[in-house]
XYZ file of C-alpha atoms in Angstrom:
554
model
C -126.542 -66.422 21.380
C -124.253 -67.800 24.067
C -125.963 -71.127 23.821
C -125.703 -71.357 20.100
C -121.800 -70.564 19.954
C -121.167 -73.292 22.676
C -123.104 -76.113 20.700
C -121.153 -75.174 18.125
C -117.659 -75.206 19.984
C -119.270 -78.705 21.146
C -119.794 -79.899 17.908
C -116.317 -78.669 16.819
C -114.859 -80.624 19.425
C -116.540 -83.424 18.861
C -115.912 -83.396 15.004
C -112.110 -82.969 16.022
C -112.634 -86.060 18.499
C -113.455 -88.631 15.098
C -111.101 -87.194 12.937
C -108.507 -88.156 15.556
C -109.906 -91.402 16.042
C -110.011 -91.439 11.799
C -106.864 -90.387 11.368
C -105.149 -92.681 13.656
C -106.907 -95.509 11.821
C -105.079 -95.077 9.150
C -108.134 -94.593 6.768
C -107.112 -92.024 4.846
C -105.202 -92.655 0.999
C -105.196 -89.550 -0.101
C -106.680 -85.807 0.362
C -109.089 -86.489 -2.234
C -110.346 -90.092 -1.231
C -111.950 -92.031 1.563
C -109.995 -95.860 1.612
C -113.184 -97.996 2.262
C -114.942 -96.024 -0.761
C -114.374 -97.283 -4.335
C -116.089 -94.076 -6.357
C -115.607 -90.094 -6.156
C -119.406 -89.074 -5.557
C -118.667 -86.115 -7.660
C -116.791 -87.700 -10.179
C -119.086 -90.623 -11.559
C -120.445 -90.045 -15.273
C -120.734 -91.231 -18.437
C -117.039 -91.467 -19.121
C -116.082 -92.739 -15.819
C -119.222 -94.559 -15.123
C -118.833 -96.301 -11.115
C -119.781 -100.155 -10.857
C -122.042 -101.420 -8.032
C -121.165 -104.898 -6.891
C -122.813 -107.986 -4.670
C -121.468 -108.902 -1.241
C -122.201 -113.276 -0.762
C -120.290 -115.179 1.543
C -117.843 -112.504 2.840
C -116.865 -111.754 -0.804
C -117.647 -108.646 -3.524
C -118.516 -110.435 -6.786
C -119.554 -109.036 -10.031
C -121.946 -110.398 -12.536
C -122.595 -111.891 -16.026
C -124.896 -109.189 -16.497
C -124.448 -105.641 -15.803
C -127.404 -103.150 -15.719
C -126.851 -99.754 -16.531
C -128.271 -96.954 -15.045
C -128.547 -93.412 -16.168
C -128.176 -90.003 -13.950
C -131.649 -88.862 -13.181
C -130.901 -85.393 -13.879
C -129.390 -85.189 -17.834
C -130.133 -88.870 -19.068
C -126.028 -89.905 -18.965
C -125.278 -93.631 -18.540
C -123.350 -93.258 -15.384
C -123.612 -96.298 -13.097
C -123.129 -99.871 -13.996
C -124.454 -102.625 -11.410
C -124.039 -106.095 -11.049
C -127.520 -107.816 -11.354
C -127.699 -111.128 -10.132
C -130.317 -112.554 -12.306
C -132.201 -116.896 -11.311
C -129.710 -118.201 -12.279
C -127.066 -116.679 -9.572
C -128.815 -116.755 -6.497
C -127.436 -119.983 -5.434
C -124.501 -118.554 -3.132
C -127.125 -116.308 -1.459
C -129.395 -119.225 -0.675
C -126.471 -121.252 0.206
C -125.144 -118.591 2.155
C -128.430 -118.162 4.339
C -129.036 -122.133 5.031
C -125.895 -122.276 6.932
C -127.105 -119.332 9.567
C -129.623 -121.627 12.062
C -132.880 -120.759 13.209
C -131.310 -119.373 16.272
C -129.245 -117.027 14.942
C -125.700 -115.498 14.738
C -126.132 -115.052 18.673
C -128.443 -114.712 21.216
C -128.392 -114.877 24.865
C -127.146 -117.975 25.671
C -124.715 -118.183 22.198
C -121.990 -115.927 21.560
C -122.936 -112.964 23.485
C -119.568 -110.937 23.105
C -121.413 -110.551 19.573
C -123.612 -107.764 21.595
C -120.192 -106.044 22.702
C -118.866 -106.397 19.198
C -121.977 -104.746 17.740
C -121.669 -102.118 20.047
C -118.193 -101.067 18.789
C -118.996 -101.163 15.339
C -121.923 -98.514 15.872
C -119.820 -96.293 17.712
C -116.706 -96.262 15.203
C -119.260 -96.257 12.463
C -121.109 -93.052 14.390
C -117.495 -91.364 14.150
C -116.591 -91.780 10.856
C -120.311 -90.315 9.698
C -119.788 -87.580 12.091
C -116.719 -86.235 9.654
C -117.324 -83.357 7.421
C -115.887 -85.421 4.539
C -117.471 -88.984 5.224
C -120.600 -86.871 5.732
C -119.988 -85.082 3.033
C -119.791 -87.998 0.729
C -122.258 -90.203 1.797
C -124.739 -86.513 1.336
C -123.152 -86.079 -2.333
C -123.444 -89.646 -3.504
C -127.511 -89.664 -2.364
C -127.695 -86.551 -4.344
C -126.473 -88.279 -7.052
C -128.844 -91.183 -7.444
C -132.031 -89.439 -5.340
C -131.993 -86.079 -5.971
C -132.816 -83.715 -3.208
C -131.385 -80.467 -1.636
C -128.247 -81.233 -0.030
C -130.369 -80.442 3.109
C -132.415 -82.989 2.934
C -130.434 -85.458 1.752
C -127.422 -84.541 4.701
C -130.656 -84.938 7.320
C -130.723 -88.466 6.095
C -126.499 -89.207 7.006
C -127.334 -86.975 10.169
C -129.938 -89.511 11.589
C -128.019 -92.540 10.461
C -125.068 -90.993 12.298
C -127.602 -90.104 15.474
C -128.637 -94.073 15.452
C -125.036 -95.503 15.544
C -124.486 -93.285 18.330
C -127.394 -94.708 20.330
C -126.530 -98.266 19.883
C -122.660 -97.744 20.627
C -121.122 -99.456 23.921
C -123.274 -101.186 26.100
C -126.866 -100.449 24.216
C -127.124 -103.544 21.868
C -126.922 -106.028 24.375
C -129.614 -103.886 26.245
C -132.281 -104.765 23.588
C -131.887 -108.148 24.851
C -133.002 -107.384 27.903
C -134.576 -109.938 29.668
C -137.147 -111.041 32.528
C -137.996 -113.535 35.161
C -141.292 -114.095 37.035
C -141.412 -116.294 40.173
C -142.454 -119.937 39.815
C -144.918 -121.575 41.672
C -142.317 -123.696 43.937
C -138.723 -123.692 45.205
C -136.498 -123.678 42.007
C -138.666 -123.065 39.496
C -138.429 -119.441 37.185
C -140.242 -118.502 34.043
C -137.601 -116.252 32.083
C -138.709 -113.850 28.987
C -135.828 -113.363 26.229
C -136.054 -111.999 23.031
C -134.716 -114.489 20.119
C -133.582 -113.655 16.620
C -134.845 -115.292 13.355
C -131.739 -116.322 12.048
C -131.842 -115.784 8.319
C -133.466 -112.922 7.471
C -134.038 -110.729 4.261
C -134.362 -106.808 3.900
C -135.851 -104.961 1.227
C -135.743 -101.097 0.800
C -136.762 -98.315 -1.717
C -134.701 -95.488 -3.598
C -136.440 -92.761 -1.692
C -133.911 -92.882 1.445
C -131.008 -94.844 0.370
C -129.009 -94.431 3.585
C -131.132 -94.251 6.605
C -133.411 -96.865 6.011
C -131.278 -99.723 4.692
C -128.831 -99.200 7.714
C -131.378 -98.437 10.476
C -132.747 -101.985 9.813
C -130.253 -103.625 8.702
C -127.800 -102.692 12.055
C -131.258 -103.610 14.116
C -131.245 -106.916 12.126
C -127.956 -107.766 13.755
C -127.984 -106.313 16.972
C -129.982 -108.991 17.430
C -128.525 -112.270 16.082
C -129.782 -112.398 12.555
C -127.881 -112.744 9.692
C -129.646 -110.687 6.829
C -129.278 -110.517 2.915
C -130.167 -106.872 1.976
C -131.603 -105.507 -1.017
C -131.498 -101.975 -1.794
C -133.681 -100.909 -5.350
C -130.705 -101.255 -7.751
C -131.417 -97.006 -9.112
C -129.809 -96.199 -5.446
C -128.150 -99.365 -4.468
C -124.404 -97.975 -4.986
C -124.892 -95.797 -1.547
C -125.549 -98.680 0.730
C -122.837 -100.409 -1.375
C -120.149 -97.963 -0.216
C -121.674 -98.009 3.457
C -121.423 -101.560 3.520
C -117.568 -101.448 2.960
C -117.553 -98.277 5.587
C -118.863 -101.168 7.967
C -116.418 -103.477 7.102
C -113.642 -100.634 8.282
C -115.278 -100.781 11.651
C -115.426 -103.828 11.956
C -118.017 -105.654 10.663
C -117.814 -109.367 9.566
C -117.914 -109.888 6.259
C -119.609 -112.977 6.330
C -122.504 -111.661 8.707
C -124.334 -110.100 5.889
C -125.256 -110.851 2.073
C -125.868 -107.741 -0.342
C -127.519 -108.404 -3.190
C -128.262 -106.029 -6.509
C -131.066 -107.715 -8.373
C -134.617 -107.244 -10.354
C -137.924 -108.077 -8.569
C -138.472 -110.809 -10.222
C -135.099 -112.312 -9.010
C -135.452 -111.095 -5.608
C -138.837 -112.683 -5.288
C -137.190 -116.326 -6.134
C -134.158 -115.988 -4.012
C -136.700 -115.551 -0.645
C -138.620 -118.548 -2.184
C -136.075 -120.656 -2.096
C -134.087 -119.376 0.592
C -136.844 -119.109 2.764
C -136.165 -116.771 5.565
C -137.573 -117.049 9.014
C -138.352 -112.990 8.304
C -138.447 -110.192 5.970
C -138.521 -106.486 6.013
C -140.166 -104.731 3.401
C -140.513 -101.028 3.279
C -141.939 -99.813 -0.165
C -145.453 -99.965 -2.273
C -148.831 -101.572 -0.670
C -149.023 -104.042 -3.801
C -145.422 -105.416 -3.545
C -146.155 -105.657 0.032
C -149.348 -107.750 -0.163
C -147.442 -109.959 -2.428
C -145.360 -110.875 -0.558
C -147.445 -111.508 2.606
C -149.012 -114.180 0.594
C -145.715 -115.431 -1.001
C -144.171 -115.671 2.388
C -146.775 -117.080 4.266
C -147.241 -114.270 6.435
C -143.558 -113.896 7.582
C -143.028 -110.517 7.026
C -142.979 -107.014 8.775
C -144.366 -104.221 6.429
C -143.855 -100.406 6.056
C -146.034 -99.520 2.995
C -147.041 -97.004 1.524
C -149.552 -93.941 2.968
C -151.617 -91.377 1.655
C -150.562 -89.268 4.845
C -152.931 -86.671 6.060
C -152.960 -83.298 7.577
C -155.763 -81.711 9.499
C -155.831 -78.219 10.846
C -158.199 -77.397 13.842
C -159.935 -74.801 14.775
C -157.410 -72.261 16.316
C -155.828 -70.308 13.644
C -152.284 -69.060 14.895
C -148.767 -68.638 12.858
C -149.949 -68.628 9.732
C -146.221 -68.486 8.133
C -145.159 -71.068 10.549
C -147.717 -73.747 9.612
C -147.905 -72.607 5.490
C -144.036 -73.431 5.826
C -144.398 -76.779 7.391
C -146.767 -77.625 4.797
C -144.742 -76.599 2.273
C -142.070 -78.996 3.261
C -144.130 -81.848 4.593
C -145.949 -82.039 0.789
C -142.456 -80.586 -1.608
C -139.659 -81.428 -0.179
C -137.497 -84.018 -1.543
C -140.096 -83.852 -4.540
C -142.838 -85.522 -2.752
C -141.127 -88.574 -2.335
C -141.182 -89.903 0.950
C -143.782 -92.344 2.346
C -144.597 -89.779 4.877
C -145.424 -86.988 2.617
C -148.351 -84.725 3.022
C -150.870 -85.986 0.432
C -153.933 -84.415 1.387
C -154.912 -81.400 3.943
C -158.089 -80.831 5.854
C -158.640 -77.323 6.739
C -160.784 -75.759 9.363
C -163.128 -73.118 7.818
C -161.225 -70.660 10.272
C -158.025 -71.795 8.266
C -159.918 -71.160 4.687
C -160.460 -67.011 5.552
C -156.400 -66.818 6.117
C -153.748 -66.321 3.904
C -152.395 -69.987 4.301
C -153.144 -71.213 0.730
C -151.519 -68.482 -0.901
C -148.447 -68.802 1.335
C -147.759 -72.428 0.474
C -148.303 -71.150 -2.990
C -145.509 -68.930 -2.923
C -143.575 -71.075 -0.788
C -143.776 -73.995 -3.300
C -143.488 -71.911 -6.137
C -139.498 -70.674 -5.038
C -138.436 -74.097 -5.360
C -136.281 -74.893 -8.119
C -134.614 -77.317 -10.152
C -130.919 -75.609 -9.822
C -130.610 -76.525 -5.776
C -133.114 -79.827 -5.955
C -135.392 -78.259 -3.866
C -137.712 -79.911 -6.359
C -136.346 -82.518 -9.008
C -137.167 -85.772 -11.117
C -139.760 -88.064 -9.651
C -138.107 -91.651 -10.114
C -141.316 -93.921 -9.624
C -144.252 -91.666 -11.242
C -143.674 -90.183 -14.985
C -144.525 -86.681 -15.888
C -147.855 -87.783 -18.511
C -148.857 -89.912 -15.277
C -149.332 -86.994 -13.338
C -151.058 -84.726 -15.115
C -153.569 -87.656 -16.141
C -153.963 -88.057 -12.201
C -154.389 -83.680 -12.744
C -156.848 -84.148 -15.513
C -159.260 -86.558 -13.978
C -159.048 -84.955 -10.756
C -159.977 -81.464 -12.146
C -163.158 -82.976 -13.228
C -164.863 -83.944 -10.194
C -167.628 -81.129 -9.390
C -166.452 -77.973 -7.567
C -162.879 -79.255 -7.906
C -159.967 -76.432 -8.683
C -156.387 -76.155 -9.410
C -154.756 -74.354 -7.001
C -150.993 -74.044 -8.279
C -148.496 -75.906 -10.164
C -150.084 -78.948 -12.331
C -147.339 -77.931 -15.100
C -144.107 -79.811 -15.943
C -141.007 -78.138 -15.109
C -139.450 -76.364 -17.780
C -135.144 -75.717 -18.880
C -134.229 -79.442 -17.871
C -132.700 -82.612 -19.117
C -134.662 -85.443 -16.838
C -135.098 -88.188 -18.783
C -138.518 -88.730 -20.058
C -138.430 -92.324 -17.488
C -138.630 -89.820 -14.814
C -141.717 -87.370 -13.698
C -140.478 -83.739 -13.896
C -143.487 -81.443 -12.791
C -144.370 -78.226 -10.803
C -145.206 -78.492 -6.698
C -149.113 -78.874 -7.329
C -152.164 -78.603 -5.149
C -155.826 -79.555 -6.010
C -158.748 -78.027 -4.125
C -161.287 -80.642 -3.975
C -164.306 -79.951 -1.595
C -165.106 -82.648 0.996
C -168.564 -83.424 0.004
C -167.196 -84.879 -3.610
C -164.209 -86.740 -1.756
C -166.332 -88.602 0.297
C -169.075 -89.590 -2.576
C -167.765 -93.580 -3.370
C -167.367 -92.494 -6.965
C -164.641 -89.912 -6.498
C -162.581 -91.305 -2.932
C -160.342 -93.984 -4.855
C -159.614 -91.486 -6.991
C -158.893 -88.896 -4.868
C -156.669 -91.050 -2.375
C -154.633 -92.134 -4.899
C -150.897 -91.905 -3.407
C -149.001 -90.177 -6.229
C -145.164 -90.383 -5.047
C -144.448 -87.148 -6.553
C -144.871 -83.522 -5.580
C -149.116 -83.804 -5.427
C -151.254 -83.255 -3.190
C -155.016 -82.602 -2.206
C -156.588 -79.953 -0.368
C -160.136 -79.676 1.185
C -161.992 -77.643 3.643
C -164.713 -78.639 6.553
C -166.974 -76.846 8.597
C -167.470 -77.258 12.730
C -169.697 -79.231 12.319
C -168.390 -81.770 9.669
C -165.264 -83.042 11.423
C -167.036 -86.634 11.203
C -167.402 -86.702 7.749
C -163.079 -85.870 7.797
C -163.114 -88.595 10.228
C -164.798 -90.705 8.111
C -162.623 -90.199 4.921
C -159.800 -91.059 7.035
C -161.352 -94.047 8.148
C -161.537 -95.619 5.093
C -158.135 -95.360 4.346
C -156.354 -98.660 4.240
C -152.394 -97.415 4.781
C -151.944 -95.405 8.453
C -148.709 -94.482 8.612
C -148.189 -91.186 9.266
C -150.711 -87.911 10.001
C -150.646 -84.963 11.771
C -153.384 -82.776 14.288
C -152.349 -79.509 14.301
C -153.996 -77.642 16.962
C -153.291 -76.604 20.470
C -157.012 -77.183 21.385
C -156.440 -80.253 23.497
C -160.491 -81.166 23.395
C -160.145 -81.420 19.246
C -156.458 -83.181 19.632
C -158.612 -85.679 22.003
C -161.442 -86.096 19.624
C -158.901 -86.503 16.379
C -156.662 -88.929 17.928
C -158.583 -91.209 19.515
C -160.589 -91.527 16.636
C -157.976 -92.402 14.177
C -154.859 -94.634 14.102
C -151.974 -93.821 12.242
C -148.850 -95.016 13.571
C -146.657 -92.315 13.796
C -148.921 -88.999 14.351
C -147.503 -85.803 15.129
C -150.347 -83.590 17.754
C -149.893 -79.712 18.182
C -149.280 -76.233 16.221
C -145.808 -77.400 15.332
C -147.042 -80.662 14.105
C -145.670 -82.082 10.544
C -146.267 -85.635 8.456
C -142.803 -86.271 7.382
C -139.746 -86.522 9.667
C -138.106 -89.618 10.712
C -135.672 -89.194 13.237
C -133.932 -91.701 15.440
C -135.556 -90.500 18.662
C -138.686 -91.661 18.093
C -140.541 -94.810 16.395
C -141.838 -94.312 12.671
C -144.100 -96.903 11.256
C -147.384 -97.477 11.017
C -150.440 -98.527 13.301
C -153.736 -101.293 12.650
C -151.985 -103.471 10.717
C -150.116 -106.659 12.734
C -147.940 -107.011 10.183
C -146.418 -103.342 10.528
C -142.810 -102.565 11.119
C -141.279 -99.671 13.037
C -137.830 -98.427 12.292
C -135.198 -96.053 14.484
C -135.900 -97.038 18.321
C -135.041 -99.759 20.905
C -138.872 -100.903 20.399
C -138.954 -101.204 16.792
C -136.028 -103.237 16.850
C -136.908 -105.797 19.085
C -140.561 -105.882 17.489
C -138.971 -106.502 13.967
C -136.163 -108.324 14.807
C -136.873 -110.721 17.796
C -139.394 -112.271 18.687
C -140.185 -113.593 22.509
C -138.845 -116.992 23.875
C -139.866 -118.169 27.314
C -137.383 -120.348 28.964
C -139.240 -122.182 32.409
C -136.521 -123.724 35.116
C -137.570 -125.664 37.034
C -134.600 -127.305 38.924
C -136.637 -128.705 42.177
C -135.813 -129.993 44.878
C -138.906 -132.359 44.489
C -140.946 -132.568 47.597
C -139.438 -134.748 50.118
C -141.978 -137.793 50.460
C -143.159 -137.460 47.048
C -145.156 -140.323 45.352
C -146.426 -140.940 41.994
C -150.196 -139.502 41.955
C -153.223 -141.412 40.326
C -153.114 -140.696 36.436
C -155.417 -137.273 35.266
């Protein structure tokens, strides 16, 4: 108890150190306002709908064309953005050809750029850690994504966690260098790690905070100058955290922010063409544009993210909770959901199943602890129900109806928490497995059952996977963690009884594994794989040998 009051006091205190810092800034208009935002989170709707605007050259512009969105949760045109369609992607190409292959700065150019980064991430880190910026930023993802205000605070709270590891002296740290003695008197072979230059980010609606920022800040820690897209349905959070930046600091001119259509987006890196991009969203986009691009890309794709449980069968309200929230929460919509669950028959005679069952059946539309599914309509996923229900032995288990007492728009899927039993004999057969490992970005997922002796047969269904992002043993037998994990390869894999699918925070690297075009997001190694790549630099200053004479030709 003592421990939990001080980290509170602690957290007090520290909450009273920003809003000093805040106040003292002179960043506050009014009670009810933030200065660098240009919307009330709570007060955007039909009748005072909020504009979203594009960032080129160190200027906000608007647009010829304005595409308007409606709320997610009653249908009500509310937000109106700026869509830069072929015509108007000039400035942003222009805008990228005058950053040079090597960069903003690097190592031997501009280095106080490091130090400047630093301060931005720690006055940036302040600001978050206020109960109203927080607050806000929490609201306005809400908003546009809906999720419990849990969820969507966890995704400010790790944004806020990040800034604070890359304030001060940690961004010139990722540049980090090495040298390696020559093979005579004045000569060095030096390792440095070397940004693009122009670079392009592209994001999805799912996290419209912690992704977007996490790579775009790791973009120019290093050098590059980036033009960001965000998907346009949650583009006006990023929008206001770009102008948060600009309070702390940031150059206007170091970054381009563009709202656009696929299509558009697509043309602008064509003709721009960056030395990089980052794309985190589906598989198909993502193949696209490895061909597009010519290979220049880092991807984080999609997964059909599993779960296996092993033989020991302990906390059975423990583990029926975490896979409650790794499969439900935030609707199912995260690339690290839990989409399918291997049991251990020792798991099948417990009262999991009809834990989850209850657990997923107290969600509820009035606290978003389930909501509107923004990528996958409601008919969609009960076709995905129907066929699935008709593969031998298959069975649902709960849910598979569509929510009931709501005004989602009929463009978004609105459906129960559902579970399919589907035994592991008719997963594997090649007529049912594309079927079955389908990723349906919603709140779906599969469940299955093995015996001892069948773990290779799971092994093998998880082979043939072709997205290994994340996955989870759980199991404190460390023989069957052994066997599981060295026999599979998803890139961020949680091992133990605790062990979950989803969770991204910034202490560790999330991204996936077996594919060399994979990005990683949140730590000092993703960073400097995504954003930098490795420059050798050989002196080799002499003296030449005295005496020395020009040897025969070789």
């Amino acid at each position: 108890m003592h421990r939990i009051v001080l980290q509170r006091e602690i957290r007090s205190r520290a909450s009273h150190k920003a809003l000093s810092w805040f106040s003292s800034s002179n960043l506050f208009r009014s009670v009810h306002s933030l200065p660098f935002a240009t919307v009330e989170a709570e007060g955007i709707s039909g009748s005072q709908p909020a504009e979203v605007q594009n960032l080129v050259q160190g200027k906000w512009t608007g647009s010829a064309a304005w595409n308007t969105l409606v709320d997610p949760l009653n249908g009500e045109p509310f937000i109106k953005v700026a869509e830069v369609d072929g015509n108007g992607i000039q400035p942003f190409v222009e805008s990228l050809s005058k950053c040079p292959k090597h960069g903003l700065h690097n190592p031997f150019k501009s280095p106080e750029r490091y130090l400047l980064y630093g301060d931005i991430s720690a006055k940036a880190a302040h600001m978050l850690a206020l109960p109203k910026v927080s607050d806000f930023f929490t609201r306005l993802i809400q908003r546009v994504s809906p999720k419990s205000y849990q969820q969507a605070f966890g995704e400010v709270y790790v944004t806020q966690k990040f800034l604070e590891n890359f304030s001060g002296d940690q961004v010139r740290f990722l540049a980090r260098s090495f040298a390696v003695p020559g093979n005579h008197i004045g000569q060095q072979s030096h390792g440095y790690r070397w940004p693009y230059g122009p670079v392009a980010i592209i994001t999805p609606f799912n996290f419209p905070l912690e992704i977007p920022v996490l790579q775009l800040m790791g973009a120019l820690y290093m050098g590059n100058k980036p033009v960001l897209k965000v998907d346009s349905k949650v583009s006006i959070v990023m929008e206001q955290m770009m102008r948060l930046l600009h309070y702390c600091g940031l150059p206007a001119e170091d970054v381009d922010f563009i709202n656009s259509d696929g299509k558009t987006m697509n043309k602008l890196l064509m003709e721009a063409n960056p030395r990089m991009t980052l794309f985190t969203g589906s598989s198909r986009i993502a193949e696209k544009l490895a061909v597009d691009l010519k290979g220049r890309v880092k991807l984080e794709d999609a997964g059909f993210d599993w779960k296996i449980l092993g033989p020991d069968v302990e906390e059975v309200d423990y583990v029926a909770w975490v896979c409650d929230q790794d499969a439900y929460a935030c609707s199912g919509q995260k690339c690290s959901a839990q989409s399918i669950l291997f049991m251990h028959e020792n798991w099948s005679t417990s009262s999991l199943i009809s834990k989850i069952k209850d657990l997923a059946e107290r969600r509820k539309l009035a606290d978003l602890t389930v909501g509107p599914v923004l990528t996958v309509t409601t008919e969609a996923m009960l076709e995905h129900k129907k066929k699935l229900l008709q593969i031998s032995g298959s069975k649902l288990l709960f849910g598979g109806e569509p929510l009931e007492n709501h005004s989602i728009p009929a463009i978004y899927g609105a459906i129960k928490p559902t579970a399919i039993y589907i035994p592991l004999e008719e997963i594997l057969k090649p007529a049912n497995y594309e079927l079955v490992t389908k990723e349906i970005f919603g709140p779906f997922q599969i469940i299955t059952d093995y015996k001892k002796d069948q773990l290779p047969m799971v092994l093998d269904a998880l082979e043939r996977m072709h997205a290994h992002l994340t996955a989870a043993v759980v199991s404190n037998d460390p023989i069957f963690l052994q066997d599981v994990i060295g026999k599979t390869v998803n890139g961020t894999t949680y091992a133990g009884l605790r062990a979950r699918t989803t969770g991204a925070p910034q202490n560790h690297w999330f991204g996936p594994a077996g594919d060399p075009r994979g990005a990683g997001i949140g730590t000092p190694e993703a960073i400097k794989l995504v954003w930098s790549c490795h420059r050798e630099i050989i002196y080799d200053f002499g003296p030449v040998p005295r005496g020395w004479e020009i040897p025969p030709s070789t």
